[in-house]
PDB file of N, CA and C in Angstrom:
ATOM      1  N   MET R 295      18.076  20.663   3.650  1.00 94.00           N
ATOM      2  CA  MET R 295      17.218  19.623   3.115  1.00 94.00           C
ATOM      3  C   MET R 295      15.813  19.816   3.677  1.00 94.00           C
ATOM      4  N   TYR R 296      14.827  19.828   2.791  1.00 95.00           N
ATOM      5  CA  TYR R 296      13.439  20.022   3.199  1.00 95.00           C
ATOM      6  C   TYR R 296      12.808  18.674   3.542  1.00 95.00           C
ATOM      7  N   ILE R 297      12.245  18.581   4.723  1.00 97.00           N
ATOM      8  CA  ILE R 297      11.532  17.362   5.133  1.00 97.00           C
ATOM      9  C   ILE R 297      10.042  17.672   5.081  1.00 97.00           C
ATOM     10  N   PRO R 298       9.292  16.952   4.236  1.00 97.00           N
ATOM     11  CA  PRO R 298       7.849  17.213   4.119  1.00 97.00           C
ATOM     12  C   PRO R 298       7.142  16.995   5.452  1.00 97.00           C
ATOM     13  N   SER R 299       6.170  17.845   5.717  1.00 98.00           N
ATOM     14  CA  SER R 299       5.372  17.715   6.934  1.00 98.00           C
ATOM     15  C   SER R 299       4.188  16.782   6.672  1.00 98.00           C
ATOM     16  N   TYR R 300       3.498  16.449   7.720  1.00 98.00           N
ATOM     17  CA  TYR R 300       2.290  15.628   7.588  1.00 98.00           C
ATOM     18  C   TYR R 300       1.272  16.358   6.711  1.00 98.00           C
ATOM     19  N   GLU R 301       1.148  17.660   6.898  1.00 98.00           N
ATOM     20  CA  GLU R 301       0.216  18.452   6.080  1.00 98.00           C
ATOM     21  C   GLU R 301       0.622  18.405   4.607  1.00 98.00           C
ATOM     22  N   ASP R 302       1.918  18.451   4.314  1.00 98.00           N
ATOM     23  CA  ASP R 302       2.390  18.323   2.933  1.00 98.00           C
ATOM     24  C   ASP R 302       1.944  17.003   2.324  1.00 98.00           C
ATOM     25  N   MET R 303       2.038  15.941   3.107  1.00 97.00           N
ATOM     26  CA  MET R 303       1.635  14.621   2.609  1.00 97.00           C
ATOM     27  C   MET R 303       0.134  14.569   2.349  1.00 97.00           C
ATOM     28  N   LEU R 304      -0.643  15.189   3.227  1.00 98.00           N
ATOM     29  CA  LEU R 304      -2.096  15.217   3.020  1.00 98.00           C
ATOM     30  C   LEU R 304      -2.453  16.008   1.761  1.00 98.00           C
ATOM     31  N   LEU R 305      -1.780  17.132   1.541  1.00 98.00           N
ATOM     32  CA  LEU R 305      -2.027  17.920   0.340  1.00 98.00           C
ATOM     33  C   LEU R 305      -1.643  17.141  -0.929  1.00 98.00           C
ATOM     34  N   ALA R 306      -0.532  16.428  -0.873  1.00 98.00           N
ATOM     35  CA  ALA R 306      -0.118  15.605  -2.013  1.00 98.00           C
ATOM     36  C   ALA R 306      -1.142  14.508  -2.272  1.00 98.00           C
ATOM     37  N   HIS R 307      -1.641  13.897  -1.216  1.00 97.00           N
ATOM     38  CA  HIS R 307      -2.663  12.854  -1.365  1.00 97.00           C
ATOM     39  C   HIS R 307      -3.909  13.411  -2.044  1.00 97.00           C
ATOM     40  N   ASP R 308      -4.323  14.607  -1.633  1.00 98.00           N
ATOM     41  CA  ASP R 308      -5.499  15.228  -2.251  1.00 98.00           C
ATOM     42  C   ASP R 308      -5.294  15.435  -3.747  1.00 98.00           C
ATOM     43  N   ARG R 309      -4.057  15.751  -4.155  1.00 98.00           N
ATOM     44  CA  ARG R 309      -3.779  15.981  -5.571  1.00 98.00           C
ATOM     45  C   ARG R 309      -3.782  14.687  -6.382  1.00 98.00           C
ATOM     46  N   ILE R 310      -3.331  13.585  -5.789  1.00 98.00           N
ATOM     47  CA  ILE R 310      -3.203  12.345  -6.568  1.00 98.00           C
ATOM     48  C   ILE R 310      -4.347  11.365  -6.364  1.00 98.00           C
ATOM     49  N   VAL R 311      -5.250  11.630  -5.416  1.00 97.00           N
ATOM     50  CA  VAL R 311      -6.301  10.662  -5.089  1.00 97.00           C
ATOM     51  C   VAL R 311      -7.136  10.237  -6.308  1.00 97.00           C
ATOM     52  N   PRO R 312      -7.391  11.099  -7.298  1.00 96.00           N
ATOM     53  CA  PRO R 312      -8.161  10.625  -8.455  1.00 96.00           C
ATOM     54  C   PRO R 312      -7.422   9.565  -9.283  1.00 96.00           C
ATOM     55  N   HIS R 313      -6.116   9.471  -9.089  1.00 97.00           N
ATOM     56  CA  HIS R 313      -5.310   8.543  -9.891  1.00 97.00           C
ATOM     57  C   HIS R 313      -4.931   7.278  -9.128  1.00 97.00           C
ATOM     58  N   ILE R 314      -5.329   7.184  -7.868  1.00 93.00           N
ATOM     59  CA  ILE R 314      -4.979   6.020  -7.047  1.00 93.00           C
ATOM     60  C   ILE R 314      -5.901   4.859  -7.400  1.00 93.00           C
ATOM     61  N   ARG R 315      -5.307   3.740  -7.712  1.00 90.00           N
ATOM     62  CA  ARG R 315      -6.077   2.541  -8.025  1.00 90.00           C
ATOM     63  C   ARG R 315      -5.884   1.544  -6.890  1.00 90.00           C
ATOM     64  N   ARG R 316      -6.945   1.268  -6.165  1.00 90.00           N
ATOM     65  CA  ARG R 316      -6.886   0.325  -5.047  1.00 90.00           C
ATOM     66  C   ARG R 316      -6.867  -1.102  -5.593  1.00 90.00           C
ATOM     67  N   THR R 317      -5.924  -1.892  -5.131  1.00 91.00           N
ATOM     68  CA  THR R 317      -5.822  -3.285  -5.548  1.00 91.00           C
ATOM     69  C   THR R 317      -5.835  -4.170  -4.307  1.00 91.00           C
ATOM     70  N   PRO R 318      -6.348  -5.399  -4.439  1.00 93.00           N
ATOM     71  CA  PRO R 318      -6.474  -6.265  -3.273  1.00 93.00           C
ATOM     72  C   PRO R 318      -5.130  -6.807  -2.781  1.00 93.00           C
ATOM     73  N   VAL R 319      -5.117  -7.169  -1.514  1.00 96.00           N
ATOM     74  CA  VAL R 319      -3.990  -7.883  -0.911  1.00 96.00           C
ATOM     75  C   VAL R 319      -4.471  -9.307  -0.660  1.00 96.00           C
ATOM     76  N   ARG R 320      -3.730 -10.270  -1.131  1.00 96.00           N
ATOM     77  CA  ARG R 320      -4.113 -11.680  -1.011  1.00 96.00           C
ATOM     78  C   ARG R 320      -3.130 -12.417  -0.103  1.00 96.00           C
ATOM     79  N   THR R 321      -3.591 -13.523   0.443  1.00 97.00           N
ATOM     80  CA  THR R 321      -2.732 -14.426   1.213  1.00 97.00           C
ATOM     81  C   THR R 321      -2.928 -15.841   0.684  1.00 97.00           C
ATOM     82  N   SER R 322      -2.054 -16.738   1.077  1.00 97.00           N
ATOM     83  CA  SER R 322      -2.141 -18.134   0.671  1.00 97.00           C
ATOM     84  C   SER R 322      -1.795 -19.008   1.870  1.00 97.00           C
ATOM     85  N   ASP R 323      -2.762 -19.757   2.344  1.00 98.00           N
ATOM     86  CA  ASP R 323      -2.499 -20.672   3.457  1.00 98.00           C
ATOM     87  C   ASP R 323      -1.389 -21.667   3.100  1.00 98.00           C
ATOM     88  N   TYR R 324      -1.410 -22.152   1.876  1.00 98.00           N
ATOM     89  CA  TYR R 324      -0.414 -23.123   1.433  1.00 98.00           C
ATOM     90  C   TYR R 324       0.992 -22.528   1.478  1.00 98.00           C
ATOM     91  N   LEU R 325       1.167 -21.345   0.892  1.00 98.00           N
ATOM     92  CA  LEU R 325       2.493 -20.716   0.881  1.00 98.00           C
ATOM     93  C   LEU R 325       2.913 -20.256   2.269  1.00 98.00           C
ATOM     94  N   ASN R 326       1.954 -19.819   3.090  1.00 98.00           N
ATOM     95  CA  ASN R 326       2.274 -19.458   4.470  1.00 98.00           C
ATOM     96  C   ASN R 326       2.860 -20.653   5.214  1.00 98.00           C
ATOM     97  N   GLU R 327       2.249 -21.811   5.013  1.00 98.00           N
ATOM     98  CA  GLU R 327       2.741 -23.018   5.686  1.00 98.00           C
ATOM     99  C   GLU R 327       4.128 -23.409   5.178  1.00 98.00           C
ATOM    100  N   LEU R 328       4.333 -23.324   3.874  1.00 98.00           N
ATOM    101  CA  LEU R 328       5.651 -23.641   3.310  1.00 98.00           C
ATOM    102  C   LEU R 328       6.727 -22.696   3.836  1.00 98.00           C
ATOM    103  N   ALA R 329       6.397 -21.418   3.936  1.00 98.00           N
ATOM    104  CA  ALA R 329       7.380 -20.413   4.342  1.00 98.00           C
ATOM    105  C   ALA R 329       7.532 -20.325   5.847  1.00 98.00           C
ATOM    106  N   GLY R 330       6.543 -20.822   6.593  1.00 98.00           N
ATOM    107  CA  GLY R 330       6.594 -20.739   8.047  1.00 98.00           C
ATOM    108  C   GLY R 330       6.317 -19.343   8.574  1.00 98.00           C
ATOM    109  N   CYS R 331       5.647 -18.544   7.760  1.00 98.00           N
ATOM    110  CA  CYS R 331       5.269 -17.188   8.177  1.00 98.00           C
ATOM    111  C   CYS R 331       4.067 -16.753   7.363  1.00 98.00           C
ATOM    112  N   GLN R 332       3.535 -15.601   7.675  1.00 98.00           N
ATOM    113  CA  GLN R 332       2.387 -15.096   6.932  1.00 98.00           C
ATOM    114  C   GLN R 332       2.880 -14.211   5.798  1.00 98.00           C
ATOM    115  N   LEU R 333       2.499 -14.550   4.559  1.00 98.00           N
ATOM    116  CA  LEU R 333       2.894 -13.806   3.371  1.00 98.00           C
ATOM    117  C   LEU R 333       1.700 -13.033   2.831  1.00 98.00           C
ATOM    118  N   PHE R 334       1.976 -11.864   2.290  1.00 97.00           N
ATOM    119  CA  PHE R 334       0.942 -11.035   1.699  1.00 97.00           C
ATOM    120  C   PHE R 334       1.349 -10.724   0.258  1.00 97.00           C
ATOM    121  N   PHE R 335       0.398 -10.787  -0.653  1.00 96.00           N
ATOM    122  CA  PHE R 335       0.651 -10.531  -2.071  1.00 96.00           C
ATOM    123  C   PHE R 335      -0.217  -9.372  -2.537  1.00 96.00           C
ATOM    124  N   LYS R 336       0.419  -8.328  -3.030  1.00 93.00           N
ATOM    125  CA  LYS R 336      -0.287  -7.175  -3.538  1.00 93.00           C
ATOM    126  C   LYS R 336      -0.502  -7.368  -5.025  1.00 93.00           C
ATOM    127  N   CYS R 337      -1.748  -7.496  -5.425  1.00 83.00           N
ATOM    128  CA  CYS R 337      -2.094  -7.779  -6.834  1.00 83.00           C
ATOM    129  C   CYS R 337      -2.138  -6.479  -7.621  1.00 83.00           C
ATOM    130  N   GLU R 338      -1.035  -6.153  -8.252  1.00 78.00           N
ATOM    131  CA  GLU R 338      -0.927  -4.897  -8.996  1.00 78.00           C
ATOM    132  C   GLU R 338      -1.283  -5.108 -10.438  1.00 78.00           C
TER     133      GLU R 338
END
């Protein structure tokens, strides 16, 4: 079984970076209080 190296991951990142769409991460004080923890929402 081949385990990718860190260099393999960097090379893959270089190939796909033009297609990566950065999206914001949001939080909600209200929902954090309801849940009793800190929640993060990735807006895809």
